[in-house]
PDB file of C-alpha atoms in Angstrom:
ATOM      1  CA  MET R1182     -40.208 -12.484  13.173  1.00 70.00           C
ATOM      2  CA  GLY R1183     -36.983 -10.529  13.065  1.00 89.00           C
ATOM      3  CA  ASP R1184     -33.713 -11.668  14.539  1.00 96.00           C
ATOM      4  CA  ALA R1185     -31.154  -8.936  15.115  1.00 98.00           C
ATOM      5  CA  ALA R1186     -27.597  -8.855  16.369  1.00 98.00           C
ATOM      6  CA  ILE R1187     -26.864  -5.300  17.437  1.00 98.00           C
ATOM      7  CA  ILE R1188     -23.198  -4.567  17.953  1.00 98.00           C
ATOM      8  CA  ILE R1189     -22.190  -1.428  19.856  1.00 98.00           C
ATOM      9  CA  LEU R1190     -18.701  -0.400  18.751  1.00 98.00           C
ATOM     10  CA  ALA R1191     -18.861   3.287  19.728  1.00 98.00           C
ATOM     11  CA  GLY R1192     -16.630   4.277  22.614  1.00 97.00           C
ATOM     12  CA  THR R1193     -17.314   6.773  25.366  1.00 97.00           C
ATOM     13  CA  GLU R1194     -15.293   9.736  24.151  1.00 96.00           C
ATOM     14  CA  SER R1195     -17.698  11.971  22.228  1.00 98.00           C
ATOM     15  CA  GLN R1196     -21.266  13.117  21.889  1.00 98.00           C
ATOM     16  CA  ALA R1197     -21.392  11.268  18.562  1.00 98.00           C
ATOM     17  CA  ASP R1198     -20.376   8.052  20.363  1.00 98.00           C
ATOM     18  CA  THR R1199     -23.156   8.588  22.888  1.00 98.00           C
ATOM     19  CA  GLY R1200     -25.602   9.105  20.027  1.00 98.00           C
ATOM     20  CA  ARG R1201     -24.594   5.791  18.467  1.00 98.00           C
ATOM     21  CA  LEU R1202     -24.953   4.050  21.836  1.00 98.00           C
ATOM     22  CA  VAL R1203     -28.444   5.439  22.396  1.00 98.00           C
ATOM     23  CA  ASN R1204     -29.565   4.571  18.865  1.00 98.00           C
ATOM     24  CA  GLY R1205     -28.243   1.037  19.325  1.00 98.00           C
ATOM     25  CA  LEU R1206     -29.984   0.634  22.688  1.00 98.00           C
ATOM     26  CA  GLU R1207     -33.255   2.019  21.308  1.00 98.00           C
ATOM     27  CA  ALA R1208     -33.124  -0.418  18.390  1.00 98.00           C
ATOM     28  CA  ALA R1209     -32.307  -3.251  20.790  1.00 98.00           C
ATOM     29  CA  ARG R1210     -35.248  -2.366  23.014  1.00 98.00           C
ATOM     30  CA  GLU R1211     -37.582  -2.406  20.022  1.00 97.00           C
ATOM     31  CA  PHE R1212     -36.502  -5.943  19.129  1.00 97.00           C
ATOM     32  CA  ALA R1213     -36.573  -7.077  22.772  1.00 97.00           C
ATOM     33  CA  GLU R1214     -40.135  -5.842  23.201  1.00 96.00           C
ATOM     34  CA  THR R1215     -41.481  -7.439  20.007  1.00 96.00           C
ATOM     35  CA  ALA R1216     -42.885 -10.921  20.468  1.00 95.00           C
ATOM     36  CA  GLY R1217     -41.213 -13.454  18.209  1.00 94.00           C
ATOM     37  CA  ASP R1218     -38.059 -11.397  17.654  1.00 96.00           C
ATOM     38  CA  ASP R1219     -34.698 -12.633  18.869  1.00 96.00           C
ATOM     39  CA  LEU R1220     -32.005 -10.186  19.965  1.00 98.00           C
ATOM     40  CA  ALA R1221     -28.280 -10.445  20.542  1.00 98.00           C
ATOM     41  CA  LEU R1222     -26.802  -7.203  21.928  1.00 98.00           C
ATOM     42  CA  ILE R1223     -23.013  -7.209  21.858  1.00 98.00           C
ATOM     43  CA  PHE R1224     -20.662  -4.549  23.171  1.00 98.00           C
ATOM     44  CA  ASP R1225     -17.468  -4.882  21.139  1.00 98.00           C
ATOM     45  CA  GLY R1226     -14.288  -2.882  20.667  1.00 98.00           C
ATOM     46  CA  ALA R1227     -14.352   0.451  22.499  1.00 98.00           C
ATOM     47  CA  GLY R1228     -18.047  -0.186  23.128  1.00 98.00           C
ATOM     48  CA  THR R1229     -17.059  -2.446  26.025  1.00 98.00           C
ATOM     49  CA  GLN R1230     -16.190   0.734  27.961  1.00 98.00           C
ATOM     50  CA  TRP R1231     -19.903   1.537  28.253  1.00 98.00           C
ATOM     51  CA  ILE R1232     -20.585  -1.329  30.654  1.00 98.00           C
ATOM     52  CA  GLU R1233     -19.143   0.421  33.696  1.00 98.00           C
ATOM     53  CA  GLU R1234     -21.025   3.629  32.924  1.00 98.00           C
ATOM     54  CA  LEU R1235     -24.356   2.000  32.091  1.00 98.00           C
ATOM     55  CA  GLU R1236     -24.324  -0.223  35.183  1.00 98.00           C
ATOM     56  CA  ASP R1237     -24.307   2.982  37.277  1.00 98.00           C
ATOM     57  CA  GLU R1238     -27.914   3.643  38.358  1.00 98.00           C
ATOM     58  CA  GLY R1239     -27.250   7.378  38.119  1.00 98.00           C
ATOM     59  CA  HIS R1240     -26.297   7.256  34.442  1.00 98.00           C
ATOM     60  CA  GLN R1241     -28.658   9.077  32.096  1.00 98.00           C
ATOM     61  CA  TYR R1242     -29.199   5.935  29.971  1.00 98.00           C
ATOM     62  CA  HIS R1243     -29.182   3.340  32.763  1.00 98.00           C
ATOM     63  CA  ASP R1244     -32.918   2.634  32.470  1.00 98.00           C
ATOM     64  CA  LEU R1245     -32.700   2.160  28.704  1.00 98.00           C
ATOM     65  CA  TYR R1246     -29.774  -0.212  29.237  1.00 98.00           C
ATOM     66  CA  ARG R1247     -31.665  -2.121  31.945  1.00 98.00           C
ATOM     67  CA  ALA R1248     -34.529  -2.661  29.491  1.00 97.00           C
ATOM     68  CA  VAL R1249     -32.218  -4.840  27.348  1.00 98.00           C
ATOM     69  CA  ARG R1250     -29.696  -5.925  29.997  1.00 97.00           C
ATOM     70  CA  ASP R1251     -30.685  -9.601  29.812  1.00 96.00           C
ATOM     71  CA  GLU R1252     -29.556  -9.726  26.174  1.00 97.00           C
ATOM     72  CA  VAL R1253     -26.140  -8.089  26.707  1.00 98.00           C
ATOM     73  CA  ALA R1254     -22.842  -9.834  25.959  1.00 98.00           C
ATOM     74  CA  VAL R1255     -19.347  -8.460  25.421  1.00 98.00           C
ATOM     75  CA  CYS R1256     -16.326  -9.325  23.356  1.00 98.00           C
ATOM     76  CA  ASP R1257     -13.945 -11.102  25.710  1.00 98.00           C
ATOM     77  CA  TYR R1258     -10.794  -9.875  23.978  1.00 98.00           C
ATOM     78  CA  CYS R1259     -11.946  -6.266  23.701  1.00 98.00           C
ATOM     79  CA  ALA R1260     -13.096  -6.087  27.317  1.00 98.00           C
ATOM     80  CA  GLY R1261      -9.482  -6.742  28.292  1.00 98.00           C
ATOM     81  CA  THR R1262      -7.975  -4.476  25.669  1.00 98.00           C
ATOM     82  CA  PHE R1263     -10.217  -1.540  26.582  1.00 98.00           C
ATOM     83  CA  GLY R1264      -9.917  -1.936  30.358  1.00 98.00           C
ATOM     84  CA  ALA R1265     -13.459  -3.162  30.956  1.00 98.00           C
ATOM     85  CA  ASP R1266     -12.665  -6.573  32.487  1.00 98.00           C
ATOM     86  CA  GLU R1267     -13.509  -5.625  36.069  1.00 98.00           C
ATOM     87  CA  ALA R1268     -16.795  -3.897  35.167  1.00 98.00           C
ATOM     88  CA  VAL R1269     -17.851  -6.833  32.975  1.00 98.00           C
ATOM     89  CA  ASP R1270     -17.017  -9.340  35.718  1.00 98.00           C
ATOM     90  CA  ASP R1271     -18.754  -7.266  38.409  1.00 98.00           C
ATOM     91  CA  ALA R1272     -21.873  -7.085  36.219  1.00 98.00           C
ATOM     92  CA  GLY R1273     -21.783 -10.806  35.444  1.00 98.00           C
ATOM     93  CA  ILE R1274     -22.084 -10.211  31.717  1.00 98.00           C
ATOM     94  CA  VAL R1275     -21.552 -13.051  29.262  1.00 98.00           C
ATOM     95  CA  ARG R1276     -18.267 -12.924  27.360  1.00 98.00           C
ATOM     96  CA  LEU R1277     -18.099 -14.063  23.749  1.00 98.00           C
ATOM     97  CA  ASP R1278     -14.878 -15.540  22.383  1.00 98.00           C
ATOM     98  CA  GLU R1279     -15.796 -17.923  19.560  1.00 97.00           C
ATOM     99  CA  ASN R1280     -13.516 -16.281  16.989  1.00 98.00           C
ATOM    100  CA  GLU R1281     -10.026 -16.029  18.479  1.00 97.00           C
ATOM    101  CA  GLY R1282     -11.311 -14.160  21.522  1.00 97.00           C
ATOM    102  CA  HIS R1283     -13.962 -12.191  19.638  1.00 98.00           C
ATOM    103  CA  PRO R1284     -17.650 -12.845  18.918  1.00 98.00           C
ATOM    104  CA  SER R1285     -18.299 -14.775  15.727  1.00 98.00           C
ATOM    105  CA  VAL R1286     -20.191 -12.453  13.410  1.00 98.00           C
ATOM    106  CA  ARG R1287     -20.228 -15.192  10.803  1.00 98.00           C
ATOM    107  CA  SER R1288     -22.089 -17.492  13.193  1.00 98.00           C
ATOM    108  CA  LEU R1289     -24.680 -14.800  13.788  1.00 98.00           C
ATOM    109  CA  VAL R1290     -25.212 -14.395  10.042  1.00 98.00           C
ATOM    110  CA  ASP R1291     -25.316 -18.170   9.603  1.00 97.00           C
ATOM    111  CA  ASP R1292     -28.017 -18.328  12.309  1.00 97.00           C
ATOM    112  CA  GLY R1293     -30.120 -15.829  10.371  1.00 97.00           C
ATOM    113  CA  TYR R1294     -29.445 -12.684  12.395  1.00 98.00           C
ATOM    114  CA  GLU R1295     -29.435  -9.299  10.696  1.00 97.00           C
ATOM    115  CA  VAL R1296     -26.260  -7.624  11.982  1.00 98.00           C
ATOM    116  CA  LEU R1297     -26.564  -3.927  12.835  1.00 98.00           C
ATOM    117  CA  THR R1298     -23.576  -1.936  14.044  1.00 98.00           C
ATOM    118  CA  PHE R1299     -23.562   1.293  16.008  1.00 98.00           C
TER     119      PHE R1299
END
């Protein structure tokens, strides 16, 4: 059994950012598809900007995103800061705000999750 918290921090501005997103989604899918594993997939920081793009059925990585969509959450504070509030609300994605508006990474570690950032 492996429990993973994958945090996507990469924004949408460069090919390198897209590479980090895809690697994070691929890792998330691997955990999601493995019986007994638990996955938390969090879009944080500039990563919250991906929600609008990935919700678009025409996006190149929409299907990969849909494969893990049920595990997706976003940082509440960062969604606002990076202009993703409307996309997050439209998608009905869970917002995390346990640590002064941000997800609690400490809680994830305390719960036994291996934290991976992309």
